[in-house]
Coordinates of C-alpha atoms in Angstrom, one line a residue:
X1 CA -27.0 14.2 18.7
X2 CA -27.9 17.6 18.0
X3 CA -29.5 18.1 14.7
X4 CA -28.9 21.4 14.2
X5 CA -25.7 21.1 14.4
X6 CA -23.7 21.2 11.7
X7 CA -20.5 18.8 12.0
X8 CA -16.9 19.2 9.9
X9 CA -15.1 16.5 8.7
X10 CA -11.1 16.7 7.3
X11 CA -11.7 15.2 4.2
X12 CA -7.8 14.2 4.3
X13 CA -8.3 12.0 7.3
X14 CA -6.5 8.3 6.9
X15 CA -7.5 7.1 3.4
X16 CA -8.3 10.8 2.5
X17 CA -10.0 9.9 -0.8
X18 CA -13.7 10.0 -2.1
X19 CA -15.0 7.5 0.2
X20 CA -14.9 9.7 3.1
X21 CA -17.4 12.1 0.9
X22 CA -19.5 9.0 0.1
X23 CA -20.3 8.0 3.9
X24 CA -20.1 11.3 5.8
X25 CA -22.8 12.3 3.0
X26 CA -25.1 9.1 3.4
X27 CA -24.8 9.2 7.5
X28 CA -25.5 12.8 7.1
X29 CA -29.0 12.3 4.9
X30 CA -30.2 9.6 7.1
X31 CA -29.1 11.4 10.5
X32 CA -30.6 14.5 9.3
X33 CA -27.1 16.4 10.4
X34 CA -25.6 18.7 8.2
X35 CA -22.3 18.0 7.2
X36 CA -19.5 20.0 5.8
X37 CA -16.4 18.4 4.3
X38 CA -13.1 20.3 3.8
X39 CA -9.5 19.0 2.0
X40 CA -11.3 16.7 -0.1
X41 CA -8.9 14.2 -1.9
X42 CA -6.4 17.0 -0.8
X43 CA -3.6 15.2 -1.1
X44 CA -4.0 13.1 -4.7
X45 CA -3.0 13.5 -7.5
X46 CA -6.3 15.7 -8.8
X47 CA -7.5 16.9 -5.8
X48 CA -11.0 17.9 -5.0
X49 CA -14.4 16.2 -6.5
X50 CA -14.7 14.4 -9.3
X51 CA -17.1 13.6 -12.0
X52 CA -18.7 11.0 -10.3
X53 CA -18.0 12.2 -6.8
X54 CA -20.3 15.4 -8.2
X55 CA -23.1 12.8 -9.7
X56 CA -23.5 11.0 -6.5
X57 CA -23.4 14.2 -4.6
X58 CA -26.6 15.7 -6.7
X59 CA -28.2 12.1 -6.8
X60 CA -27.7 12.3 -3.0
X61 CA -29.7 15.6 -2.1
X62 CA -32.3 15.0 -4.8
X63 CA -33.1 11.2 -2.3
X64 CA -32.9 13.4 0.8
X65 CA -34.6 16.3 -0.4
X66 CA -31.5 18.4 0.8
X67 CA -29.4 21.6 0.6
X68 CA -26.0 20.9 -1.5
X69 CA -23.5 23.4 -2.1
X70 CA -19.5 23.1 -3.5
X71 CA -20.7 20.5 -6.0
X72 CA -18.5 20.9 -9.2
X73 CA -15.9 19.0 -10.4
X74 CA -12.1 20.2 -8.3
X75 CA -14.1 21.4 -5.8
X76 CA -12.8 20.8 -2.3
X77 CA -15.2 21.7 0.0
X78 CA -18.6 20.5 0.4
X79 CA -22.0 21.5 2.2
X80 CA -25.1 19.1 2.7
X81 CA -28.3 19.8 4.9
X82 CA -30.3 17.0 4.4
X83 CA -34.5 17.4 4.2
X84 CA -36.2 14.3 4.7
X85 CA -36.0 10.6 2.7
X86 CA -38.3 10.8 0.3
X87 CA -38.0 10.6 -3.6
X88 CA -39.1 7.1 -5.3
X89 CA -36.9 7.3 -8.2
X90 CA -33.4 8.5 -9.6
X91 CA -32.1 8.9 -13.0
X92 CA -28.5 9.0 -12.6
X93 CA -26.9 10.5 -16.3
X94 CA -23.2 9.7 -16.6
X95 CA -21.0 10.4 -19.2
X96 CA -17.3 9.0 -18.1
X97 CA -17.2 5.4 -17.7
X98 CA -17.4 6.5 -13.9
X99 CA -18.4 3.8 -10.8
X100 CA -21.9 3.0 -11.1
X101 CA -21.1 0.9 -7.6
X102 CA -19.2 4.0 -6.1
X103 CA -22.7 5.7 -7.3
X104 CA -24.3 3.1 -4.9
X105 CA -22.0 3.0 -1.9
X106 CA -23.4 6.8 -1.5
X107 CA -27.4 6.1 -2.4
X108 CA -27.8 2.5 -1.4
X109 CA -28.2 3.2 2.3
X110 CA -30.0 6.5 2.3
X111 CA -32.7 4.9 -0.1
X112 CA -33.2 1.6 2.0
X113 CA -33.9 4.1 4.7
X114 CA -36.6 6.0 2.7
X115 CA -40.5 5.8 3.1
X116 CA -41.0 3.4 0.1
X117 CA -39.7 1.7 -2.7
X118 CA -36.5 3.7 -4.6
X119 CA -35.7 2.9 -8.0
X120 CA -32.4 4.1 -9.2
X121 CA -32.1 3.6 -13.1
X122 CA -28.2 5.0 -14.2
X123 CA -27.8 6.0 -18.0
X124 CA -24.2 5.6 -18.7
X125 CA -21.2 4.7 -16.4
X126 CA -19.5 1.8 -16.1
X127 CA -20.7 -1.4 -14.2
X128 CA -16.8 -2.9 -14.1
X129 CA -13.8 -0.8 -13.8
X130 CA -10.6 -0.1 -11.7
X131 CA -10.1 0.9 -8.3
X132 CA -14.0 0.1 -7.3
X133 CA -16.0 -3.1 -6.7
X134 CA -17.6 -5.1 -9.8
X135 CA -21.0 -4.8 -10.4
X136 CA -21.1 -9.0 -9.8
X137 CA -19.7 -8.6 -6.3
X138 CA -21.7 -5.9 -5.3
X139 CA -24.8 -8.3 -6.8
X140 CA -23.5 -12.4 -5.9
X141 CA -21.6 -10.8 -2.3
X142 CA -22.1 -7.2 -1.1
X143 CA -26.1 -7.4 -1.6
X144 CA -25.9 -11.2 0.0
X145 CA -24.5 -9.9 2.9
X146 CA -27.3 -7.3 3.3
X147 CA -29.8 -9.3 2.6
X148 CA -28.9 -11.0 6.2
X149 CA -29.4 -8.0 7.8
X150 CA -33.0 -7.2 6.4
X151 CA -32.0 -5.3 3.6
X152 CA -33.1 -6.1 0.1
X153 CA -32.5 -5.1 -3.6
X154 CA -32.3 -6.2 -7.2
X155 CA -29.7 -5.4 -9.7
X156 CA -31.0 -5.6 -13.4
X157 CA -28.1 -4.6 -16.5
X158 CA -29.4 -4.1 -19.5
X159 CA -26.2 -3.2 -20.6
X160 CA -22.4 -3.4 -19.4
X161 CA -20.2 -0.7 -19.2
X162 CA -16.5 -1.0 -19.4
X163 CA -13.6 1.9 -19.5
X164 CA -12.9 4.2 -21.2
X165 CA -16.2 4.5 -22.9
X166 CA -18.7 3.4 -20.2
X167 CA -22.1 3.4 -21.5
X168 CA -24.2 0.9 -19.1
X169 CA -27.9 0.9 -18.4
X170 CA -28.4 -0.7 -14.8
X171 CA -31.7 -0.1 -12.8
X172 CA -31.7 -1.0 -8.7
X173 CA -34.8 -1.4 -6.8
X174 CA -34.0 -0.9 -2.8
X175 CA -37.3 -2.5 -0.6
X176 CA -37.0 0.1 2.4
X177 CA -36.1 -1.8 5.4
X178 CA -34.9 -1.3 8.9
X179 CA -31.2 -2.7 9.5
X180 CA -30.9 -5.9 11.7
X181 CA -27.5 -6.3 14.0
X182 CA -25.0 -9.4 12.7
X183 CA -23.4 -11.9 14.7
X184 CA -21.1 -14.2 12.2
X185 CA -18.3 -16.3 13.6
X186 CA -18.2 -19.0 11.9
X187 CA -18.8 -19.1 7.9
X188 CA -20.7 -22.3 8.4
X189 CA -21.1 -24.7 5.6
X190 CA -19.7 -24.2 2.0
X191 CA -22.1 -24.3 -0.2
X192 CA -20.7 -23.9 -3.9
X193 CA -17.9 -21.5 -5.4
X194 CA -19.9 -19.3 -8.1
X195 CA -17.2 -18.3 -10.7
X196 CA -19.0 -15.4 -13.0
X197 CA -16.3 -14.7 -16.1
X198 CA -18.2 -12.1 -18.8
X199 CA -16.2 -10.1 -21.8
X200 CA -17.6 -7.5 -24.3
X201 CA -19.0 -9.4 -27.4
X202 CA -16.3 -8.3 -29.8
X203 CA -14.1 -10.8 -27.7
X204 CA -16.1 -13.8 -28.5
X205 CA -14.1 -15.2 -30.9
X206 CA -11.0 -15.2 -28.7
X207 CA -12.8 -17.1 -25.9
X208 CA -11.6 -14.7 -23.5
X209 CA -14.7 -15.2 -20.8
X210 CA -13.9 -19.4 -21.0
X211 CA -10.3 -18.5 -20.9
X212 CA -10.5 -16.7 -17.7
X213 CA -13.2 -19.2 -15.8
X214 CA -11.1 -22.3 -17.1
X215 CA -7.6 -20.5 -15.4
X216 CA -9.6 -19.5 -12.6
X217 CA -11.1 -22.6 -11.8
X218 CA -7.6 -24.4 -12.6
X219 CA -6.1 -22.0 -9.5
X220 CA -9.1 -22.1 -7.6
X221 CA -7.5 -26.2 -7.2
X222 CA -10.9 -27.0 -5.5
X223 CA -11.4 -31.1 -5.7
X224 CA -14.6 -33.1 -6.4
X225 CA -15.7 -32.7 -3.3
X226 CA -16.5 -28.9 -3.9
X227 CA -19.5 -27.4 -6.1
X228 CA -17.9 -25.1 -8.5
X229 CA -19.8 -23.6 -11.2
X230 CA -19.0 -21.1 -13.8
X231 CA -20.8 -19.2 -15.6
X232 CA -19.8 -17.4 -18.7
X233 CA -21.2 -14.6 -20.4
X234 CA -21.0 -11.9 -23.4
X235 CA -22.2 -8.9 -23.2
X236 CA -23.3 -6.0 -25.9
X237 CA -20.6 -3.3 -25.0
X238 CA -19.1 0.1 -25.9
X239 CA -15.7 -0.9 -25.4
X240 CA -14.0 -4.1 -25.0
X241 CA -13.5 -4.8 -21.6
X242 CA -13.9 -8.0 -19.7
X243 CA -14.4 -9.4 -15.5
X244 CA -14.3 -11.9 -13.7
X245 CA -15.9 -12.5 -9.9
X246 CA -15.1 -15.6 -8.0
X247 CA -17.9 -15.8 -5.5
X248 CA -17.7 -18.1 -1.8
X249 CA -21.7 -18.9 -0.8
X250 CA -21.6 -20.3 2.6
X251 CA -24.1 -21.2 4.7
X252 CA -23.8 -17.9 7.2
X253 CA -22.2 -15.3 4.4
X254 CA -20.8 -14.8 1.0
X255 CA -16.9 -13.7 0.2
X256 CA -15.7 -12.5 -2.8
X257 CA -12.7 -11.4 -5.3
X258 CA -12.8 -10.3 -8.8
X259 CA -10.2 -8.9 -11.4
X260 CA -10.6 -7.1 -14.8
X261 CA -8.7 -7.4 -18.0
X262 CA -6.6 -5.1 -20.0
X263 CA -5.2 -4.4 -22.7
X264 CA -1.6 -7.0 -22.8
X265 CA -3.4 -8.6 -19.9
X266 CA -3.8 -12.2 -21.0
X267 CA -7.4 -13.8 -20.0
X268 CA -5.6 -16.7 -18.2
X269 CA -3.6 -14.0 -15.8
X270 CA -6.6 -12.1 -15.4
X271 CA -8.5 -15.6 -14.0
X272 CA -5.4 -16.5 -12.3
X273 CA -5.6 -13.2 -10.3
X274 CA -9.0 -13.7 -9.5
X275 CA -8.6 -17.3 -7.9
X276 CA -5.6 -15.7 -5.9
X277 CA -7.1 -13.2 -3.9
X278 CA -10.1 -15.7 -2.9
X279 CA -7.5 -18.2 -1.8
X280 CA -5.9 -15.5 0.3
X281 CA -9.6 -14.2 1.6
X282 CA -10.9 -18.1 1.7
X283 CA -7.8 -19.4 3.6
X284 CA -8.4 -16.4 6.5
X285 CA -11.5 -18.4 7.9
X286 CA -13.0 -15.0 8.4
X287 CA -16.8 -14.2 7.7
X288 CA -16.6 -11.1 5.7
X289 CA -13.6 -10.2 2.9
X290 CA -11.8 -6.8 3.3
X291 CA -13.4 -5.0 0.3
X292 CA -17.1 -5.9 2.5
X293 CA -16.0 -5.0 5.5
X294 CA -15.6 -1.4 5.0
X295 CA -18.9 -1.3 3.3
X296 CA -21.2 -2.9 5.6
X297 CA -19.8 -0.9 8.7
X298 CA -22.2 2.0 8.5
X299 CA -25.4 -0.2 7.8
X300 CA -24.4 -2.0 11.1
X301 CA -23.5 1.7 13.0
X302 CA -27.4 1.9 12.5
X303 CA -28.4 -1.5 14.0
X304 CA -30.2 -2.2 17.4
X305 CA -28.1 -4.4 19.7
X306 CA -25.1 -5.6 19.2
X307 CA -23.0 -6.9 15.7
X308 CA -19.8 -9.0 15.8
X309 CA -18.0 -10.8 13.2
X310 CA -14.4 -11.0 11.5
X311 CA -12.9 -9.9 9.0
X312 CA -10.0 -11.1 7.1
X313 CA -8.2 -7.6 7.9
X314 CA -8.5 -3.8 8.5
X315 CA -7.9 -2.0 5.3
X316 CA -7.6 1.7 5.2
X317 CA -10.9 2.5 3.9
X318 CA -11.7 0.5 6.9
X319 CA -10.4 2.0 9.2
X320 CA -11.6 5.4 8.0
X321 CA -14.9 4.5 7.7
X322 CA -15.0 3.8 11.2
X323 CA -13.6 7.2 11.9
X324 CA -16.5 8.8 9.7
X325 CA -19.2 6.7 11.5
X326 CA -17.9 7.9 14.9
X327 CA -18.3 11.7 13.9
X328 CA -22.2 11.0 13.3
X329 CA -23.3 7.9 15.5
X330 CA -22.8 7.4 19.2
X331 CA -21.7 3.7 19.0
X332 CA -18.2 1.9 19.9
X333 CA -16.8 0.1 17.5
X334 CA -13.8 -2.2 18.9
X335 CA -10.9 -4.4 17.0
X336 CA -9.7 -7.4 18.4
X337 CA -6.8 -9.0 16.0
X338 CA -6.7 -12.7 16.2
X339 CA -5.3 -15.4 14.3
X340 CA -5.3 -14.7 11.0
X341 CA -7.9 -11.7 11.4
X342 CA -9.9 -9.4 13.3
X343 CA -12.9 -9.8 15.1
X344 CA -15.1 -6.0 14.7
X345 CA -17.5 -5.2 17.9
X346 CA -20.2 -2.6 17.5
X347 CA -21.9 -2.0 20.9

């Protein structure tokens, strides 16, 4: 691929939201291609960047010592010329309750790629909140998962942050690695079902972390024959907020669901829909859940030889990312629906 080069990408394309910014910006770093992105999040309801889309975005070019331009909040056109992989450290300063794992689905990659050690410390943000990943699943499954493909990090909160106020502290060590290709089939063994159920400490009294581990457990219907262990947590908090991850370990990967309370929201439903969507992913016999799938398609783009495993299905953000990857990487990436999945190729 020609360096030089800079390449355009629709930012309206399939899913058409802020992930599309998030890879083509991380493939673009580690490619060393520049990359321009137009129509961003043209078509929701706020169009253009965000808050946190702008954070990343300046987090980004500060790892890859690179050229950004468009970065404000409503913008909808970007500009990145990456430099080279480089910094050791980020301090990421938030000050919505925005995504720190959003944050990380934009630097993780980038920083595992660099020349040594990156520490990325955020001030602020929120570590469980709508309409992104958990901060347990990215720590008990996403990070599992890369860990099997030579790529290791650690996850230390010093404090949670919930919406609307945010507020965390989180710090993320990445050891630079190079990316190993995936073959998984078969789950293998079960090993235990990790149930994590946590709540700000004003909502000790009302038992709302045991309320949501006992309902999810109670769904879950797993007999004697299964490990299942909870663990339950309070946290000091800015706002009262709680979360709940229900965590498969299996011999060859890790699954995962997780759910959020609200306010109305009673703990039990908020349990209940945990344990739900891990029967629906656990009964699919597939290796990797849908919210995984998406996210671990770049690292494997990058991998010598070839990857295959299933999925339990092909969400949008799925199958965008593979349109993103395809605009910056020379590799084939094939479907092949079967049964109650879909097996993923990269060759």
């Amino acid at each position: 691929m020609n360096r030089n080069k800079e390449i355009s990408i629709d930012g309206s394309y399939g899913e058409g939201g802020g992930q599309i910014v998030r890879t083509a910006c991380a493939l673009s770093a580690i490619t060393g291609v520049p990359c321009r992105i137009y129509n961003i999040r043209k078509n929701r309801k706020n169009p253009g960047l965000g808050h946190q889309h702008v954070l990343g975005l300046r987090a980004l070019a500060r790892l890859c010592g690179g050229t950004l331009s468009g970065d404000r909040q409503g913008s909808t056109e970007i500009t990145l010329a990456a430099g080279g992989l480089g910094a050791s450290s980020l301090d990421v300063e938030i000050m919505t309750a925005g995504s720190i794992t959003l944050l990380l689905q934009t630097l993780l990659l980038p920083a595992f790629l660099s020349r040594g050690t990156v520490r990325i410390s955020f001030h602020g943000g929120a570590t469980d909140t709508f309409f992104s990943p958990v901060i347990d699943y990215h720590r008990f499954v996403f990070s599992n998962i890369l860990a099997r493909i030579g790529l290791k990090s650690a996850t230390e909160i010093t404090r949670r942050g919930f919406y609307p106020r945010g507020g965390a502290e989180v710090g993320v060590e990445v050891t630079p690695g190079s990316v190993s290709n995936w073959r998984c089939t078969e789950r293998g063994r079960l090993r235990k079902i990790l149930i994590l159920s946590g709540a700000a400490d004003i909502l000790k009294a009302r038992r709302v972390a045991e309320r949501q581990a006992e309902a999810a457990e109670k769904a879950l219907g797993f007999g004697p024959g299964t490990q299942v262990e909870s663990i339950v947590e309070y946290f000091p908090s800015l706002s009262a907020g709680s979360t709940i991850t229900v965590v498969g370990d299996f011999e060859n990967t890790a699954i995962g669901s997780d759910s959020l309370g609200r306010p109305g929201k009673r703990a039990e439903a908020v349990g209940e829909e945990a344990a739900l969507a891990f029967i629906k992913e656990f009964n699919s016999g597939a290796c990797l859940d849908a919210h995984a799938t998406d996210q671990v398609l770049p690292y494997l783009s990058l991998a010598e030889g070839e990857s295959l495993f299933n999925t339990s299905r092909i969400s949008k953000h799925t199958a965008t990312n593979i349109w993103v990857i395809g605009q910056f990487i020379d590799r084939r990436i094939d479907l092949d629906p079967r049964g109650a999945g879909t097996f993923i190729r990269i060759s």
